[in-house]
Short mmCIF file of C-alpha atoms and ligand atoms in Angstrom, two decimals:
data_model
loop_
_atom_site.label_atom_id
_atom_site.label_comp_id
_atom_site.label_asym_id
_atom_site.label_seq_id
_atom_site.Cartn_x
_atom_site.Cartn_y
_atom_site.Cartn_z
CA UNK A 1 8.52 11.25 -36.10
CA UNK A 2 6.34 12.44 -33.08
CA UNK A 3 5.44 15.79 -31.70
CA UNK A 4 3.63 16.19 -28.58
CA UNK A 5 2.24 19.06 -27.03
CA UNK A 6 1.92 19.71 -23.33
CA UNK A 7 3.83 16.73 -22.79
CA UNK A 8 5.14 17.63 -19.05
CA UNK A 9 3.53 15.43 -16.37
CA UNK A 10 0.11 16.89 -16.62
CA UNK A 11 -1.58 15.10 -13.85
CA UNK A 12 -5.03 16.42 -13.77
CA UNK A 13 -6.95 13.31 -12.86
CA UNK A 14 -9.45 13.50 -10.03
CA UNK A 15 -10.01 10.81 -7.42
CA UNK A 16 -13.11 9.76 -9.25
CA UNK A 17 -11.03 9.03 -12.38
CA UNK A 18 -8.64 7.21 -10.47
CA UNK A 19 -11.01 4.85 -9.04
CA UNK A 20 -12.90 4.47 -12.46
CA UNK A 21 -9.62 3.75 -14.14
CA UNK A 22 -8.28 1.18 -11.50
CA UNK A 23 -11.62 -0.78 -11.78
CA UNK A 24 -12.10 -0.29 -15.66
CA UNK A 25 -8.51 -1.56 -16.55
CA UNK A 26 -8.16 -4.68 -14.19
CA UNK A 27 -6.26 -3.12 -11.22
CA UNK A 28 -8.66 -3.19 -8.29
CA UNK A 29 -12.11 -4.45 -7.95
CA UNK A 30 -14.60 -4.18 -4.94
CA UNK A 31 -14.47 -7.54 -3.13
CA UNK A 32 -17.46 -9.88 -3.87
CA UNK A 33 -18.71 -7.40 -6.16
CA UNK A 34 -21.50 -9.51 -7.57
CA UNK A 35 -23.05 -9.26 -4.09
CA UNK A 36 -22.67 -5.54 -4.02
CA UNK A 37 -19.30 -5.51 -2.48
CA UNK A 38 -18.00 -5.82 1.19
CA UNK A 39 -17.32 -2.38 2.74
CA UNK A 40 -13.65 -1.33 2.59
CA UNK A 41 -12.61 -4.74 1.39
CA UNK A 42 -10.96 -4.85 -2.35
CA UNK A 43 -9.52 -7.46 -4.65
CA UNK A 44 -6.66 -6.93 -7.05
CA UNK A 45 -7.20 -7.79 -10.71
CA UNK A 46 -4.48 -8.95 -13.08
CA UNK A 47 -2.56 -5.54 -13.52
CA UNK A 48 -3.12 -4.64 -9.96
CA UNK A 49 -1.57 -7.81 -8.37
CA UNK A 50 1.41 -7.53 -10.83
CA UNK A 51 2.04 -3.77 -9.85
CA UNK A 52 1.76 -4.80 -6.13
CA UNK A 53 4.17 -7.68 -6.48
CA UNK A 54 6.75 -5.29 -8.35
CA UNK A 55 6.45 -2.70 -5.17
CA UNK A 56 6.89 -5.56 -2.74
CA UNK A 57 9.90 -6.93 -4.61
CA UNK A 58 11.33 -3.47 -4.75
CA UNK A 59 10.83 -2.99 -1.00
CA UNK A 60 12.05 -6.38 -0.03
CA UNK A 61 15.22 -6.37 -2.04
CA UNK A 62 16.00 -2.84 -0.87
CA UNK A 63 15.62 -3.91 2.85
CA UNK A 64 17.15 -7.56 2.66
CA UNK A 65 19.49 -7.63 -0.30
CA UNK A 66 20.88 -4.14 -0.11
CA UNK A 67 21.42 -4.50 3.78
CA UNK A 68 23.63 -7.22 5.09
CA UNK A 69 22.31 -6.86 8.45
CA UNK A 70 18.42 -7.11 7.49
CA UNK A 71 16.71 -10.54 7.15
CA UNK A 72 13.28 -11.53 6.47
CA UNK A 73 10.63 -13.79 8.12
CA UNK A 74 6.95 -14.69 7.40
CA UNK A 75 5.09 -15.04 10.55
CA UNK A 76 1.56 -16.34 10.96
CA UNK A 77 -1.50 -14.05 10.92
CA UNK A 78 -2.91 -15.56 14.06
CA UNK A 79 -0.61 -15.41 17.15
CA UNK A 80 -1.22 -16.45 20.70
CA UNK A 81 -3.72 -14.14 22.38
CA UNK A 82 -1.41 -13.01 24.97
CA UNK A 83 0.75 -11.10 22.38
CA UNK A 84 -2.06 -8.54 22.09
CA UNK A 85 -2.40 -8.23 25.80
CA UNK A 86 1.30 -7.52 26.13
CA UNK A 87 1.41 -5.34 22.99
CA UNK A 88 -1.22 -3.07 24.44
CA UNK A 89 -3.70 -3.75 21.49
CA UNK A 90 -6.24 -5.54 23.44
CA UNK A 91 -6.62 -2.44 25.79
CA UNK A 92 -5.64 0.41 23.59
CA UNK A 93 -6.36 -0.18 19.97
CA UNK A 94 -9.86 1.27 20.07
CA UNK A 95 -12.82 3.40 18.38
CA UNK A 96 -15.91 4.75 19.73
CA UNK A 97 -19.43 2.97 19.79
CA UNK A 98 -22.71 3.48 21.54
CA UNK A 99 -25.62 1.21 22.61
CA UNK A 100 -29.44 2.07 22.51
CA UNK A 101 -30.78 1.21 26.02
CA UNK A 102 -34.38 0.46 24.47
CA UNK A 103 -33.41 -2.10 21.79
CA UNK A 104 -30.14 -3.21 23.36
CA UNK A 105 -28.46 -2.92 19.89
CA UNK A 106 -24.88 -1.63 19.81
CA UNK A 107 -23.54 0.53 17.10
CA UNK A 108 -20.35 1.98 15.82
CA UNK A 109 -20.78 5.70 15.89
CA UNK A 110 -19.42 6.67 12.60
CA UNK A 111 -21.77 4.07 10.95
CA UNK A 112 -24.75 5.27 13.01
CA UNK A 113 -24.01 9.00 12.22
CA UNK A 114 -23.32 8.15 8.37
CA UNK A 115 -26.54 6.38 8.21
CA UNK A 116 -28.41 9.49 9.53
CA UNK A 117 -26.34 11.74 7.12
CA UNK A 118 -27.64 9.51 4.17
CA UNK A 119 -31.12 10.13 5.36
CA UNK A 120 -30.63 13.88 5.34
CA UNK A 121 -29.05 13.72 1.81
CA UNK A 122 -32.33 11.88 0.63
CA UNK A 123 -34.35 14.46 2.22
CA UNK A 124 -32.36 17.24 0.16
CA UNK A 125 -30.32 18.22 3.09
CA UNK A 126 -27.15 17.74 1.67
CA UNK A 127 -25.26 20.61 3.36
CA UNK A 128 -26.48 19.45 6.70
CA UNK A 129 -25.29 16.05 5.97
CA UNK A 130 -21.89 17.12 4.86
CA UNK A 131 -21.54 19.31 8.01
CA UNK A 132 -22.52 16.40 10.14
CA UNK A 133 -19.90 14.00 8.55
CA UNK A 134 -17.15 16.67 8.95
CA UNK A 135 -17.93 17.46 12.64
CA UNK A 136 -18.07 13.59 13.28
CA UNK A 137 -14.56 13.16 11.56
CA UNK A 138 -12.82 15.93 13.58
CA UNK A 139 -14.34 14.16 16.84
CA UNK A 140 -13.20 10.83 15.69
CA UNK A 141 -9.63 12.13 15.00
CA UNK A 142 -9.41 13.80 18.43
CA UNK A 143 -10.95 10.83 20.21
CA UNK A 144 -13.54 13.27 21.59
CA UNK A 145 -16.19 10.99 23.01
CA UNK A 146 -18.16 13.70 24.75
CA UNK A 147 -18.31 15.76 21.50
CA UNK A 148 -19.56 12.45 19.67
CA UNK A 149 -22.15 12.04 22.45
CA UNK A 150 -23.44 15.67 22.06
CA UNK A 151 -23.54 15.15 18.17
CA UNK A 152 -25.73 12.20 18.37
CA UNK A 153 -28.15 14.05 20.71
CA UNK A 154 -28.22 17.41 18.95
CA UNK A 155 -28.75 15.65 15.42
CA UNK A 156 -31.67 13.74 17.01
CA UNK A 157 -30.21 10.33 15.84
CA UNK A 158 -32.69 7.58 16.68
CA UNK A 159 -32.05 3.70 16.76
CA UNK A 160 -33.33 2.16 13.61
CA UNK A 161 -34.96 -0.65 15.75
CA UNK A 162 -36.42 0.91 18.90
CA UNK A 163 -37.03 4.36 17.06
CA UNK A 164 -35.92 6.15 20.47
CA UNK A 165 -32.92 8.18 21.25
CA UNK A 166 -32.34 6.47 24.60
CA UNK A 167 -28.48 6.30 24.03
CA UNK A 168 -25.74 4.97 26.49
CA UNK A 169 -22.61 7.32 26.57
CA UNK A 170 -20.27 6.80 23.57
CA UNK A 171 -17.35 4.08 24.46
CA UNK A 172 -14.45 2.97 22.85
CA UNK A 173 -14.49 -0.16 20.75
CA UNK A 174 -11.51 -2.54 19.92
CA UNK A 175 -10.55 -2.62 16.15
CA UNK A 176 -9.21 -6.14 16.22
CA UNK A 177 -11.32 -8.78 14.45
CA UNK A 178 -11.51 -11.84 16.53
CA UNK A 179 -12.35 -15.43 15.91
CA UNK A 180 -12.84 -18.63 17.97
CA UNK A 181 -9.85 -21.23 17.95
CA UNK A 182 -10.31 -25.00 18.54
CA UNK A 183 -13.27 -27.12 19.37
CA UNK A 184 -16.46 -25.02 20.16
CA UNK A 185 -16.71 -26.15 23.80
CA UNK A 186 -13.44 -24.93 24.95
CA UNK A 187 -12.49 -22.46 22.10
CA UNK A 188 -10.22 -19.75 22.73
CA UNK A 189 -10.64 -16.38 21.28
CA UNK A 190 -7.76 -15.28 18.82
CA UNK A 191 -7.29 -12.39 17.05
CA UNK A 192 -6.37 -11.36 13.29
CA UNK A 193 -3.05 -9.30 13.83
CA UNK A 194 -3.71 -5.47 13.36
CA UNK A 195 -0.04 -5.12 12.61
CA UNK A 196 2.49 -7.44 11.42
CA UNK A 197 5.29 -5.98 13.74
CA UNK A 198 4.26 -8.40 16.68
CA UNK A 199 5.40 -11.31 14.58
CA UNK A 200 8.70 -9.80 14.58
CA UNK A 201 8.93 -8.93 18.08
CA UNK A 202 7.93 -12.70 19.19
CA UNK A 203 10.72 -14.02 17.08
CA UNK A 204 13.42 -11.57 17.83
CA UNK A 205 15.58 -14.19 19.72
CA UNK A 206 14.75 -16.88 17.19
CA UNK A 207 16.02 -14.81 14.42
CA UNK A 208 18.98 -13.32 16.17
CA UNK A 209 20.22 -16.56 17.24
CA UNK A 210 19.57 -18.67 14.13
CA UNK A 211 20.68 -16.36 11.64
CA UNK A 212 23.57 -15.11 14.03
CA UNK A 213 22.75 -11.33 14.01
CA UNK A 214 24.76 -8.84 15.74
CA UNK A 215 23.05 -5.41 16.95
CA UNK A 216 22.48 -3.23 14.99
CA UNK A 217 20.26 -5.55 12.62
CA UNK A 218 16.58 -5.43 11.24
CA UNK A 219 13.79 -8.11 10.66
CA UNK A 220 11.61 -7.33 7.58
CA UNK A 221 8.21 -8.89 7.01
CA UNK A 222 5.38 -8.39 4.24
CA UNK A 223 1.97 -9.63 5.35
CA UNK A 224 -1.71 -9.05 5.85
CA UNK A 225 -3.22 -7.02 8.59
CA UNK A 226 -6.67 -6.59 9.61
CA UNK A 227 -8.47 -3.64 11.33
CA UNK A 228 -12.13 -3.17 11.79
CA UNK A 229 -11.64 0.29 10.72
CA UNK A 230 -14.28 2.95 11.86
CA UNK A 231 -13.84 5.48 9.23
CA UNK A 232 -13.51 3.13 6.02
CA UNK A 233 -13.43 5.29 3.06
CA UNK A 234 -11.43 6.77 0.28
CA UNK A 235 -11.16 3.34 -1.79
CA UNK A 236 -8.12 1.45 -0.87
CA UNK A 237 -6.67 4.02 1.18
CA UNK A 238 -8.35 2.70 4.54
CA UNK A 239 -9.06 -1.00 4.22
CA UNK A 240 -10.26 -3.62 6.78
CA UNK A 241 -8.12 -6.20 5.21
CA UNK A 242 -4.81 -4.78 3.85
CA UNK A 243 -1.06 -5.44 3.54
CA UNK A 244 1.81 -4.04 5.59
CA UNK A 245 5.51 -4.00 4.84
CA UNK A 246 7.31 -3.43 8.13
CA UNK A 247 10.88 -3.72 9.20
CA UNK A 248 11.97 -3.40 12.99
CA UNK A 249 15.71 -2.48 13.46
CA UNK A 250 17.13 -3.57 16.70
CA UNK A 251 19.73 -1.07 18.23
CA UNK A 252 21.72 -0.36 21.24
CA UNK A 253 19.65 2.04 23.77
CA UNK A 254 21.17 5.43 23.40
CA UNK A 255 21.46 5.11 19.61
CA UNK A 256 17.90 5.81 18.64
CA UNK A 257 18.15 9.35 17.59
CA UNK A 258 20.96 8.49 15.24
CA UNK A 259 19.11 5.56 13.72
CA UNK A 260 15.78 7.23 13.65
CA UNK A 261 17.34 9.97 11.49
CA UNK A 262 19.20 7.35 9.41
CA UNK A 263 15.71 5.54 8.60
CA UNK A 264 13.90 8.78 7.92
CA UNK A 265 16.67 9.73 5.18
CA UNK A 266 16.70 6.23 3.76
CA UNK A 267 12.91 5.92 3.43
CA UNK A 268 12.59 9.27 1.79
CA UNK A 269 15.15 8.53 -0.77
CA UNK A 270 13.15 5.39 -1.76
CA UNK A 271 10.17 7.36 -2.77
CA UNK A 272 12.55 9.80 -4.87
CA UNK A 273 13.57 6.69 -6.85
CA UNK A 274 9.85 5.77 -7.54
CA UNK A 275 9.82 9.24 -9.20
CA UNK A 276 7.44 10.75 -6.58
CA UNK A 277 8.10 14.81 -6.93
CA UNK A 278 9.63 16.36 -3.80
CA UNK A 279 6.48 18.67 -3.54
CA UNK A 280 4.11 15.62 -3.28
CA UNK A 281 5.88 14.14 -0.10
CA UNK A 282 5.56 15.68 3.21
CA UNK A 283 7.04 14.71 6.68
CA UNK A 284 4.41 14.87 9.44
CA UNK A 285 5.98 14.79 13.01
CA UNK A 286 3.46 13.12 15.29
CA UNK A 287 2.34 15.32 18.09
CA UNK A 288 0.16 12.64 19.77
CA UNK A 289 2.24 9.53 19.95
CA UNK A 290 0.95 5.85 19.76
CA UNK A 291 0.97 4.08 23.37
CA UNK A 292 4.40 2.34 22.28
CA UNK A 293 6.32 5.14 20.64
CA UNK A 294 8.91 7.69 21.89
CA UNK A 295 9.16 9.64 18.46
CA UNK A 296 7.22 9.28 15.33
CA UNK A 297 6.71 10.82 11.87
CA UNK A 298 4.46 9.98 8.96
CA UNK A 299 5.59 10.21 5.37
CA UNK A 300 2.59 11.62 3.54
CA UNK A 301 1.85 11.70 -0.06
CA UNK A 302 -0.38 14.27 -1.81
CA UNK A 303 -3.37 12.22 -2.93
CA UNK A 304 -6.27 13.95 -4.82
CA UNK A 305 -8.06 14.02 -1.37
CA UNK A 306 -4.88 15.91 0.18
CA UNK A 307 -1.75 14.77 2.19
CA UNK A 308 -2.19 11.45 3.74
CA UNK A 309 -0.08 9.09 5.62
CA UNK A 310 1.56 6.19 3.60
CA UNK A 311 4.35 5.14 5.86
CA UNK A 312 5.28 5.67 9.57
CA UNK A 313 8.70 5.67 11.05
CA UNK A 314 8.54 4.93 14.94
CA UNK A 315 11.09 4.91 17.57
CA UNK A 316 9.50 2.15 19.86
CA UNK A 317 11.98 1.95 22.47
CA UNK A 318 12.19 -1.25 24.32
CA UNK A 319 8.62 -1.23 24.95
CA UNK A 320 7.42 -4.32 22.88
CA UNK A 321 10.27 -6.59 23.84
CA UNK A 322 10.05 -5.65 27.54
CA UNK A 323 6.17 -6.38 27.52
CA UNK A 324 6.70 -9.57 25.91
CA UNK A 325 9.51 -10.53 28.45
CA UNK A 326 7.16 -9.62 31.08
CA UNK A 327 4.05 -11.45 29.77
CA UNK A 328 5.80 -14.51 28.46
CA UNK A 329 8.23 -14.60 31.41
CA UNK A 330 11.11 -15.51 28.96
CA UNK A 331 14.31 -13.33 28.72
CA UNK A 332 14.41 -11.33 25.50
CA UNK A 333 18.04 -9.93 26.32
CA UNK A 334 20.72 -9.50 23.76
CA UNK A 335 24.35 -10.12 24.91
CA UNK A 336 26.60 -7.54 23.51
CA UNK A 337 30.04 -9.20 22.64
CA UNK A 338 31.57 -5.64 22.18
CA UNK A 339 30.46 -4.12 25.59
CA UNK A 340 30.02 -7.67 27.19
CA UNK A 341 26.64 -6.44 28.63
CA UNK A 342 22.97 -7.97 28.36
CA UNK A 343 20.24 -5.53 27.42
CA UNK A 344 16.85 -5.28 25.67
CA UNK A 345 17.45 -3.59 22.52
CA UNK A 346 15.65 -0.56 21.52
CA UNK A 347 13.70 -0.45 17.97
CA UNK A 348 13.29 1.85 15.07
CA UNK A 349 10.38 0.80 12.97
CA UNK A 350 9.53 1.52 9.48
CA UNK A 351 5.94 0.49 8.32
CA UNK A 352 4.47 1.29 5.05
CA UNK A 353 0.81 0.07 3.76
CA UNK A 354 1.56 -1.72 0.54
CA UNK A 355 -2.09 -0.88 -0.72
CA UNK A 356 -1.32 2.75 -0.16
CA UNK A 357 1.77 2.67 -2.06
CA UNK A 358 -0.27 1.18 -4.90
CA UNK A 359 -2.82 3.69 -4.89
CA UNK A 360 0.05 6.57 -4.58
CA UNK A 361 1.78 5.05 -7.66
CA UNK A 362 -1.55 4.84 -9.68
CA UNK A 363 -2.37 8.40 -8.56
CA UNK A 364 1.06 9.93 -9.50
CA UNK A 365 0.96 7.76 -12.63
CA UNK A 366 -2.35 8.40 -14.15
CA UNK A 367 -2.03 11.28 -16.66
CA UNK A 368 -4.34 13.04 -19.20
CA UNK A 369 -2.49 14.81 -21.98
CA UNK A 370 -3.09 16.65 -25.25
CA UNK A 371 -1.04 15.09 -27.88
CA UNK A 372 -0.38 15.59 -31.70
CA UNK A 373 1.33 12.62 -33.01
CA UNK A 374 2.22 12.37 -36.71
CA UNK A 375 3.46 8.92 -36.73
CA UNK A 376 0.41 7.65 -34.89
CA UNK A 377 -2.07 9.85 -36.54
CA UNK A 378 -3.32 10.63 -33.10
CA UNK A 379 -4.72 14.00 -32.04
CA UNK A 380 -6.45 15.03 -29.10
CA UNK A 381 -6.17 13.56 -25.49
CA UNK A 382 -4.67 10.48 -24.54
CA UNK A 383 -4.69 8.85 -21.00
CA UNK A 384 -1.62 6.65 -19.71
CA UNK A 385 -0.22 5.23 -16.68
CA UNK A 386 3.21 6.79 -16.43
CA UNK A 387 4.55 3.98 -14.00
CA UNK A 388 8.10 3.46 -13.47
CA UNK A 389 8.97 0.78 -16.03
CA UNK A 390 10.54 -1.72 -13.33
CA UNK A 391 7.05 -1.55 -11.51
CA UNK A 392 4.69 -1.62 -14.66
CA UNK A 393 2.78 -4.78 -14.80
CA UNK A 394 3.52 -5.57 -18.28
CA UNK A 395 7.12 -4.79 -19.72
CA UNK A 396 6.24 -5.07 -23.44
CA UNK A 397 3.43 -5.71 -25.88
CA UNK A 398 4.01 -7.53 -29.09
CA UNK A 399 2.21 -6.81 -32.13
CA UNK A 400 2.14 -8.32 -35.65
CA UNK A 401 1.05 -5.54 -38.09
CA UNK A 402 -0.96 -8.19 -39.99
CA UNK A 403 -2.03 -11.57 -38.88
CA UNK A 404 -0.63 -12.96 -42.16
CA UNK A 405 2.44 -13.28 -44.42
CA UNK A 406 4.38 -14.65 -41.52
CA UNK A 407 4.20 -11.86 -39.14
CA UNK A 408 2.24 -13.62 -36.60
CA UNK A 409 4.70 -16.56 -36.52
CA UNK A 410 7.59 -13.97 -36.15
CA UNK A 411 5.76 -12.09 -33.35
CA UNK A 412 4.97 -15.17 -31.42
CA UNK A 413 8.61 -16.43 -31.97
CA UNK A 414 9.73 -13.17 -30.02
CA UNK A 415 7.25 -13.82 -27.40
CA UNK A 416 8.48 -17.13 -26.82
CA UNK A 417 12.21 -15.77 -26.68
CA UNK A 418 11.28 -13.26 -24.09
CA UNK A 419 8.73 -14.82 -21.98
CA UNK A 420 10.99 -16.47 -19.53
CA UNK A 421 12.49 -13.17 -18.42
CA UNK A 422 9.76 -10.75 -18.75
CA UNK A 423 5.86 -10.30 -18.37
CA UNK A 424 4.90 -9.72 -22.17
CA UNK A 425 1.67 -9.67 -23.84
CA UNK A 426 0.72 -10.68 -27.42
CA UNK A 427 -2.01 -8.68 -29.15
CA UNK A 428 -2.92 -9.04 -32.71
CA UNK A 429 -6.42 -7.58 -33.00
CA UNK A 430 -7.59 -4.04 -33.87
CA UNK A 431 -5.35 -1.36 -35.52
CA UNK A 432 -1.94 -0.55 -34.07
CA UNK A 433 -3.14 2.74 -32.72
CA UNK A 434 -5.87 1.13 -30.76
CA UNK A 435 -3.40 -1.39 -29.41
CA UNK A 436 -1.07 1.49 -28.36
CA UNK A 437 -3.87 2.93 -26.57
CA UNK A 438 -4.77 -0.10 -24.55
CA UNK A 439 -1.16 -0.67 -23.31
CA UNK A 440 -0.88 3.01 -22.45
CA UNK A 441 -3.85 2.73 -20.26
CA UNK A 442 -2.35 -0.24 -18.03
CA UNK A 443 1.31 1.55 -18.32
CA UNK A 444 3.19 -0.88 -20.59
CA UNK A 445 6.58 1.09 -21.24
CA UNK A 446 7.13 -0.53 -24.76
CA UNK A 447 5.21 -1.84 -27.76
CA UNK A 448 7.14 -3.92 -30.23
CA UNK A 449 5.78 -4.31 -33.85
CA UNK A 450 6.59 -6.85 -36.29
CA UNK A 451 6.10 -5.69 -39.78
CA UNK A 452 7.02 -6.43 -43.45
CA UNK A 453 10.54 -5.13 -42.93
CA UNK A 454 11.03 -7.30 -39.79
CA UNK A 455 10.78 -10.24 -42.35
CA UNK A 456 13.57 -8.96 -44.34
CA UNK A 457 16.11 -7.47 -41.90
CA UNK A 458 15.22 -8.84 -38.49
CA UNK A 459 14.25 -5.49 -37.05
CA UNK A 460 11.12 -4.37 -35.24
CA UNK A 461 9.66 -1.20 -34.38
CA UNK A 462 9.90 -0.01 -30.76
CA UNK A 463 7.28 2.58 -29.54
CA UNK A 464 8.03 4.19 -26.01
CA UNK A 465 4.93 4.82 -23.94
CA UNK A 466 6.17 8.06 -22.52
CA UNK A 467 7.51 9.90 -25.56
CA UNK A 468 5.45 8.22 -28.09
CA UNK A 469 8.89 8.10 -30.14
CA UNK A 470 9.29 5.12 -32.45
CA UNK A 471 12.55 3.69 -33.71
CA UNK A 472 13.82 0.36 -34.99
CA UNK A 473 16.15 -2.28 -33.39
CA UNK A 474 17.19 -5.77 -34.29
CA UNK A 475 15.42 -8.66 -32.41
CA UNK A 476 18.52 -9.53 -30.77
CA UNK A 477 18.67 -6.18 -28.97
CA UNK A 478 15.10 -6.28 -27.43
CA UNK A 479 16.05 -8.32 -24.24
CA UNK A 480 18.96 -5.99 -23.40
CA UNK A 481 16.71 -3.06 -23.64
CA UNK A 482 14.32 -4.58 -21.43
CA UNK A 483 16.81 -5.63 -18.91
CA UNK A 484 18.37 -2.22 -18.92
CA UNK A 485 15.17 -0.32 -18.21
CA UNK A 486 12.43 -2.57 -16.74
CA UNK A 487 14.48 -4.46 -14.10
CA UNK A 488 13.97 -3.73 -10.30
CA UNK A 489 17.80 -3.64 -10.33
CA UNK A 490 17.57 -0.48 -12.34
CA UNK A 491 15.78 1.24 -9.31
CA UNK A 492 18.01 -0.57 -6.65
CA UNK A 493 21.15 0.90 -8.03
CA UNK A 494 19.72 4.57 -7.54
CA UNK A 495 19.35 4.08 -3.73
N1 GAP B 1 3.50 -1.24 13.17
C1 GAP B 1 3.02 -0.12 13.18
C2 GAP B 1 1.82 0.45 12.50
O1 GAP B 1 0.89 -0.57 12.35
P1 GAP B 1 0.32 2.41 11.64
O2 GAP B 1 0.81 3.77 11.34
O3 GAP B 1 -1.07 2.05 12.43
O4 GAP B 1 1.79 1.67 12.36
C3 GAP B 1 1.43 1.67 9.33
O5 GAP B 1 0.35 1.63 10.09
C4 GAP B 1 1.02 1.89 7.80
O6 GAP B 1 0.08 0.73 7.54
C5 GAP B 1 0.35 2.99 7.68
O7 GAP B 1 1.14 4.10 7.42
C6 GAP B 1 -0.54 2.73 6.33
O8 GAP B 1 0.11 3.10 5.23
C7 GAP B 1 -0.77 1.20 6.64
N2 GAP B 1 -2.30 1.07 7.07
C8 GAP B 1 -2.86 1.27 8.55
N3 GAP B 1 -4.03 1.18 8.58
C9 GAP B 1 -4.35 0.98 7.13
C10 GAP B 1 -5.74 0.59 6.57
N4 GAP B 1 -6.83 0.50 7.26
N5 GAP B 1 -5.75 0.50 5.11
C11 GAP B 1 -4.61 0.52 4.48
N6 GAP B 1 -3.45 0.85 4.99
C12 GAP B 1 -3.16 0.93 6.33
#
């Protein structure tokens, strides 16, 4: 029997704890860490990628399996360069930069100011450094170029090469990464896509015709996007290479308000199914709209560093299809068999960052609690990842109590029986208590122990992660238990 004190969701982790946990227990590492990393680029470890894939599957299935009128595609990362002229990204997807007239060197304004703030900190002027960064972030958010100009001047920031403060005015800098395509002599500049959405827009007619879709219908896609972010901080919250899960929903013009509301409600319900408490989710209506949007909201999650955007829902009108029609000189009309009219559809977009979802789920799940457990003889604090079981990287861990007397063979036979349906780990070293701790840290919902009694009556001990409760079931019931509680289906049916 187990008694726990203070067992409520006692989420008291700081952001530092979260980052340390993600790195220490195989979820997320800085990219190329042995070379001191690459700023704002991260790699996923064994448990991180499993968590990410489970979230992906849940999103993909909730879009394409639960909606008969939504189909998926996988478009290429590199697209014809005119795509970005048409979409407005070549001209409008920018951040501020500045040149030094003496050294002829160009700097991103945030990096220049950050380097100066670092020097101030080294000179024990931390408060001044903090104020400088805060002011810079306000100006960046407001795209206040004159404010940034003045900040560089009043802070006496000099060029590290020429050592002078002879700066040009601050100008905008495009966030798209570019590369050369083709032979060196006549290479064309192509861009790494800054959003996956354009791959959907340019395929609108291909999909509509080949999959025989009728409006209203949606196209979903999961894929990498790249942005040379100017403020790349807060771990995986703002990355330069990240993954988006986007769905463009093509509708009849005039129905955009109704569908905007539908997708707002549908997407918020999705977060509830993930167990995110109401008070941790915010809707933030946009005051300043992106160049393509007629209406937009952000869904925000309360991270340890405050409420921040995880998903955007945008009413994009016919902006993108009209622009592509104009630049490609190809008709992107839809013929509506009901009204017998041709029109360019309007679009409602749902766009969520997969890496931000991983961070949100880790943040929501990382718990430190006081516990008194008689059955585990555990007292004091324990740390666990209370992930929804269908998203947990490992569904169950199998332990032989001892590595002898046939327990190891029996535990391995159970592993063999379950491994085709579930990600399971086998662990035979250290005490059972230590093995429980290790699985709690990576969020495994069940531990299964094979002991002396198993050899007599074919029962095992199940220990549950969240309640620490222990009970016996027969071996033939394990698969059913895991199916019922750890399958993505158990989330889908709640939508
Ligand atoms: N197609 C619309 C679009 O891209 P967005 O608001 O710029 O809209 C959508 O991005 C989502 O992509 C954001 O809500 C966020 O979750 C994710 N995202 C954007 N920039 C990101 C970055 N630098 N790092 C991680 N995720 C990012």
